[in-house]
Amino acid sequence: MSNRLSPRRRGPLATGLFLIGLAALGSYPATLEAQAERIDSPFRWRETGLRVGLFAGHHAANRGRLEFGQGPTQVVGAKMRVRASSPLSLELGATYGAANRWTLDVMADGGPAIVDTVAAGWLRADVGAQIGLTGARTWNGFHPYGMIGGGFVFGINEGASEALADQALEPFRYDISTAPHIYVGLGFEIFPSEKIGIGFEIRDYLLRLTSPDGYLFPATLDVFEASGGPAPEGSVWGHNPEFGISIWYYF
């Protein structure tokens, strides 16, 4: 008798092997899906885009060539950002700085000289955009971005120097008034939780500094020329670096 299986005896075995094959094929997509879910991507999508924040930092002000502008100061403020697209968020912000400034006596013997220091507080209003370098995603829990914007600086709580108390010296008094600015910057944010973000930013504020009218009188210009110092300009734009740390709350 042959040891080979007869066709009738092979039937159940072949059927069993066929069913096992079908079962294996059926589980193959599920296996691929499970493997896909296990892929460890460094990128994570941030679902929420509306956030408000408080920040504090240091404003390294540029007093200008004649050094009569507001000086460096600590700053505090608040911001709101709303996501407009995957990489783009729009920002509104307000900042306060309790700075001071130097009073310059341009008609002093021997040429213009600093004679006093007075308060020069200011309030800044910003409108700008944040561009996420990784879109609306984080990379290993880290979100880098760039910034661009502009606005105005308003003088508040400004002091007056007794050195310029004479009414005739009114044209030589400097005040911040309303000064336009533009800014660019870089920053990054980390996320201790889904609702909280901590941002670190460095910005460069390009601020317009306007000279008092008296600085441009012909007699005053002669004094500057005779002293060999830098001549005043009607207005000049100066770089004002600022570093800040923000705490964000996501809605």
GROMACS .gro file of C-alpha atoms in nm:
model
  251
    1MET     CA    1   0.000   0.000   0.000
    2SER     CA    2   0.135   0.347  -0.091
    3ASN     CA    3   0.214   0.591   0.193
    4ARG     CA    4   0.099   0.880  -0.018
    5LEU     CA    5  -0.231   1.037   0.081
    6SER     CA    6  -0.517   0.964  -0.144
    7PRO     CA    7  -0.707   1.256  -0.303
    8ARG     CA    8  -0.996   1.200  -0.059
    9ARG     CA    9  -0.763   1.213   0.244
   10ARG     CA   10  -0.585   1.526   0.111
   11GLY     CA   11  -0.909   1.719   0.092
   12PRO     CA   12  -0.954   1.816   0.461
   13LEU     CA   13  -0.583   1.900   0.497
   14ALA     CA   14  -0.578   2.122   0.192
   15THR     CA   15  -0.897   2.292   0.309
   16GLY     CA   16  -0.744   2.362   0.652
   17LEU     CA   17  -0.431   2.510   0.499
   18PHE     CA   18  -0.644   2.727   0.273
   19LEU     CA   19  -0.845   2.862   0.569
   20ILE     CA   20  -0.528   2.935   0.767
   21GLY     CA   21  -0.394   3.130   0.468
   22LEU     CA   22  -0.712   3.335   0.446
   23ALA     CA   23  -0.695   3.416   0.815
   24ALA     CA   24  -0.334   3.529   0.780
   25LEU     CA   25  -0.420   3.752   0.486
   26GLY     CA   26  -0.712   3.898   0.677
   27SER     CA   27  -0.495   3.995   0.971
   28TYR     CA   28  -0.223   4.151   0.753
   29PRO     CA   29  -0.383   4.500   0.720
   30ALA     CA   30  -0.443   4.510   1.096
   31THR     CA   31  -0.078   4.420   1.150
   32LEU     CA   32   0.033   4.703   0.919
   33GLU     CA   33  -0.198   4.946   1.099
   34ALA     CA   34  -0.059   4.845   1.437
   35GLN     CA   35   0.295   4.893   1.305
   36ALA     CA   36   0.199   5.238   1.172
   37GLU     CA   37   0.060   5.339   1.508
   38ARG     CA   38   0.387   5.239   1.670
   39ILE     CA   39   0.593   5.471   1.442
   40ASP     CA   40   0.752   5.726   1.676
   41SER     CA   41   0.739   6.061   1.487
   42PRO     CA   42   0.915   6.362   1.645
   43PHE     CA   43   0.634   6.589   1.518
   44ARG     CA   44   0.310   6.650   1.710
   45TRP     CA   45   0.015   6.857   1.591
   46ARG     CA   46  -0.101   7.139   1.821
   47GLU     CA   47  -0.481   7.128   1.816
   48THR     CA   48  -0.541   7.465   1.986
   49GLY     CA   49  -0.437   7.794   1.827
   50LEU     CA   50  -0.589   8.070   2.044
   51ARG     CA   51  -0.372   8.170   2.341
   52VAL     CA   52  -0.310   8.462   2.573
   53GLY     CA   53   0.009   8.527   2.762
   54LEU     CA   54   0.196   8.741   3.010
   55PHE     CA   55   0.563   8.822   2.965
   56ALA     CA   56   0.858   9.000   3.123
   57GLY     CA   57   1.200   9.084   2.991
   58HIS     CA   58   1.476   9.337   2.932
   59HIS     CA   59   1.469   9.615   2.671
   60ALA     CA   60   1.825   9.719   2.578
   61ALA     CA   61   1.732  10.063   2.443
   62ASN     CA   62   1.932  10.275   2.203
   63ARG     CA   63   1.948  10.636   2.331
   64GLY     CA   64   2.056  10.767   1.990
   65ARG     CA   65   2.375  10.934   1.874
   66LEU     CA   66   2.317  11.234   2.107
   67GLU     CA   67   2.198  11.007   2.391
   68PHE     CA   68   1.883  11.203   2.478
   69GLY     CA   69   1.639  10.916   2.415
   70GLN     CA   70   1.489  10.669   2.663
   71GLY     CA   71   1.732  10.421   2.810
   72PRO     CA   72   1.730  10.047   2.887
   73THR     CA   73   1.463   9.912   3.121
   74GLN     CA   74   1.281   9.602   3.243
   75VAL     CA   75   0.953   9.546   3.059
   76VAL     CA   76   0.625   9.367   3.131
   77GLY     CA   77   0.324   9.311   2.912
   78ALA     CA   78   0.050   9.091   2.770
   79LYS     CA   79  -0.011   8.931   2.431
   80MET     CA   80  -0.277   8.744   2.242
   81ARG     CA   81  -0.217   8.518   1.944
   82VAL     CA   82  -0.466   8.344   1.717
   83ARG     CA   83  -0.376   8.089   1.451
   84ALA     CA   84  -0.467   8.198   1.097
   85SER     CA   85  -0.316   7.897   0.916
   86SER     CA   86  -0.081   7.610   0.989
   87PRO     CA   87   0.239   7.823   1.002
   88LEU     CA   88   0.086   8.166   1.067
   89SER     CA   89  -0.049   8.324   1.387
   90LEU     CA   90  -0.152   8.688   1.431
   91GLU     CA   91  -0.050   8.879   1.744
   92LEU     CA   92  -0.167   9.177   1.947
   93GLY     CA   93   0.051   9.297   2.234
   94ALA     CA   94   0.098   9.576   2.487
   95THR     CA   95   0.422   9.646   2.678
   96TYR     CA   96   0.520   9.888   2.954
   97GLY     CA   97   0.871  10.008   3.033
   98ALA     CA   98   0.964  10.238   3.326
   99ALA     CA   99   1.271  10.385   3.157
  100ASN     CA  100   1.464  10.704   3.216
  101ARG     CA  101   1.643  10.948   2.988
  102TRP     CA  102   1.928  11.197   3.010
  103THR     CA  103   1.859  11.568   2.976
  104LEU     CA  104   2.100  11.735   2.735
  105ASP     CA  105   2.198  12.103   2.766
  106VAL     CA  106   2.301  12.180   2.409
  107MET     CA  107   2.408  12.541   2.486
  108ALA     CA  108   2.641  12.456   2.776
  109ASP     CA  109   2.993  12.600   2.786
  110GLY     CA  110   3.225  12.359   2.613
  111GLY     CA  111   2.948  12.206   2.404
  112PRO     CA  112   2.639  11.987   2.463
  113ALA     CA  113   2.646  11.808   2.798
  114ILE     CA  114   2.426  11.572   2.999
  115VAL     CA  115   2.294  11.765   3.300
  116ASP     CA  116   2.011  11.556   3.445
  117THR     CA  117   1.827  11.221   3.445
  118VAL     CA  118   1.447  11.209   3.441
  119ALA     CA  119   1.173  10.947   3.409
  120ALA     CA  120   1.077  10.841   3.058
  121GLY     CA  121   0.812  10.571   3.094
  122TRP     CA  122   0.653  10.438   2.779
  123LEU     CA  123   0.374  10.211   2.658
  124ARG     CA  124   0.415  10.013   2.339
  125ALA     CA  125   0.141   9.868   2.117
  126ASP     CA  126   0.238   9.586   1.878
  127VAL     CA  127   0.058   9.423   1.586
  128GLY     CA  128   0.243   9.139   1.420
  129ALA     CA  129   0.268   8.784   1.295
  130GLN     CA  130   0.432   8.466   1.421
  131ILE     CA  131   0.553   8.221   1.156
  132GLY     CA  132   0.601   7.867   1.289
  133LEU     CA  133   0.914   7.709   1.138
  134THR     CA  134   0.752   7.367   1.185
  135GLY     CA  135   0.399   7.487   1.099
  136ALA     CA  136   0.142   7.416   1.372
  137ARG     CA  137   0.346   7.117   1.490
  138THR     CA  138   0.608   7.076   1.758
  139TRP     CA  139   0.936   6.895   1.700
  140ASN     CA  140   1.030   6.683   2.000
  141GLY     CA  141   0.811   6.910   2.211
  142PHE     CA  142   0.988   7.220   2.076
  143HIS     CA  143   0.828   7.487   1.855
  144PRO     CA  144   1.064   7.738   1.683
  145TYR     CA  145   0.926   8.045   1.509
  146GLY     CA  146   1.002   8.384   1.358
  147MET     CA  147   0.821   8.715   1.415
  148ILE     CA  148   0.761   9.038   1.228
  149GLY     CA  149   0.542   9.337   1.306
  150GLY     CA  150   0.515   9.703   1.399
  151GLY     CA  151   0.327   9.959   1.604
  152PHE     CA  152   0.378  10.268   1.816
  153VAL     CA  153   0.548  10.373   2.140
  154PHE     CA  154   0.366  10.630   2.355
  155GLY     CA  155   0.536  10.837   2.625
  156ILE     CA  156   0.373  10.815   2.970
  157ASN     CA  157   0.486  10.924   3.318
  158GLU     CA  158   0.761  11.137   3.164
  159GLY     CA  159   0.955  11.359   3.402
  160ALA     CA  160   1.069  11.718   3.350
  161SER     CA  161   1.415  11.848   3.426
  162GLU     CA  162   1.467  12.169   3.625
  163ALA     CA  163   1.768  12.233   3.404
  164LEU     CA  164   1.522  12.317   3.124
  165ALA     CA  165   1.263  12.493   3.342
  166ASP     CA  166   1.310  12.827   3.163
  167GLN     CA  167   1.026  12.876   2.914
  168ALA     CA  168   1.276  12.992   2.655
  169LEU     CA  169   1.424  12.639   2.655
  170GLU     CA  170   1.092  12.477   2.561
  171PRO     CA  171   1.213  12.391   2.206
  172PHE     CA  172   1.500  12.190   2.359
  173ARG     CA  173   1.282  11.959   2.568
  174TYR     CA  174   1.254  11.605   2.443
  175ASP     CA  175   0.943  11.392   2.482
  176ILE     CA  176   0.873  11.050   2.341
  177SER     CA  177   0.535  11.159   2.202
  178THR     CA  178   0.408  10.892   1.957
  179ALA     CA  179   0.698  10.711   1.792
  180PRO     CA  180   0.651  10.442   1.524
  181HIS     CA  181   0.847  10.118   1.528
  182ILE     CA  182   0.889   9.791   1.340
  183TYR     CA  183   1.038   9.469   1.471
  184VAL     CA  184   1.170   9.127   1.374
  185GLY     CA  185   1.256   8.839   1.604
  186LEU     CA  186   1.312   8.472   1.670
  187GLY     CA  187   1.179   8.250   1.948
  188PHE     CA  188   1.084   7.904   2.059
  189GLU     CA  189   0.822   7.753   2.285
  190ILE     CA  190   0.808   7.444   2.507
  191PHE     CA  191   0.497   7.285   2.657
  192PRO     CA  192   0.484   7.163   3.017
  193SER     CA  193   0.120   7.064   2.955
  194GLU     CA  194  -0.142   7.072   2.681
  195LYS     CA  195  -0.274   7.409   2.802
  196ILE     CA  196   0.050   7.582   2.905
  197GLY     CA  197   0.339   7.702   2.691
  198ILE     CA  198   0.661   7.883   2.785
  199GLY     CA  199   0.814   8.103   2.517
  200PHE     CA  200   1.162   8.254   2.489
  201GLU     CA  201   1.206   8.540   2.242
  202ILE     CA  202   1.464   8.787   2.117
  203ARG     CA  203   1.335   9.083   1.917
  204ASP     CA  204   1.496   9.384   1.754
  205TYR     CA  205   1.275   9.694   1.769
  206LEU     CA  206   1.366   9.954   1.509
  207LEU     CA  207   1.236  10.272   1.674
  208ARG     CA  208   1.225  10.625   1.533
  209LEU     CA  209   1.382  10.885   1.765
  210THR     CA  210   1.287  11.247   1.687
  211SER     CA  211   1.512  11.536   1.791
  212PRO     CA  212   1.358  11.839   1.969
  213ASP     CA  213   1.304  12.133   1.733
  214GLY     CA  214   1.564  12.344   1.917
  215TYR     CA  215   1.839  12.099   1.821
  216LEU     CA  216   1.795  12.201   1.457
  217PHE     CA  217   1.815  12.578   1.503
  218PRO     CA  218   2.107  12.727   1.305
  219ALA     CA  219   2.270  12.862   1.622
  220THR     CA  220   2.243  12.520   1.786
  221LEU     CA  221   2.393  12.346   1.484
  222ASP     CA  222   2.686  12.589   1.504
  223VAL     CA  223   2.741  12.484   1.867
  224PHE     CA  224   2.744  12.116   1.773
  225GLU     CA  225   2.985  12.183   1.488
  226ALA     CA  226   3.218  12.386   1.710
  227SER     CA  227   3.223  12.113   1.976
  228GLY     CA  228   3.322  11.851   1.720
  229GLY     CA  229   3.041  11.621   1.831
  230PRO     CA  230   2.786  11.445   1.612
  231ALA     CA  231   2.534  11.674   1.448
  232PRO     CA  232   2.165  11.619   1.533
  233GLU     CA  233   1.921  11.484   1.279
  234GLY     CA  234   1.548  11.552   1.254
  235SER     CA  235   1.475  11.185   1.321
  236VAL     CA  236   1.675  10.865   1.317
  237TRP     CA  237   1.589  10.495   1.339
  238GLY     CA  238   1.779  10.293   1.598
  239HIS     CA  239   1.803   9.925   1.693
  240ASN     CA  240   1.658   9.830   2.034
  241PRO     CA  241   1.712   9.459   2.121
  242GLU     CA  242   1.470   9.301   2.366
  243PHE     CA  243   1.470   8.961   2.537
  244GLY     CA  244   1.153   8.825   2.696
  245ILE     CA  245   1.000   8.515   2.854
  246SER     CA  246   0.626   8.449   2.809
  247ILE     CA  247   0.379   8.220   2.983
  248TRP     CA  248   0.096   8.119   2.746
  249TYR     CA  249  -0.244   7.972   2.820
  250TYR     CA  250  -0.412   7.782   2.533
  251PHE     CA  251  -0.789   7.775   2.496
   0.00000   0.00000   0.00000
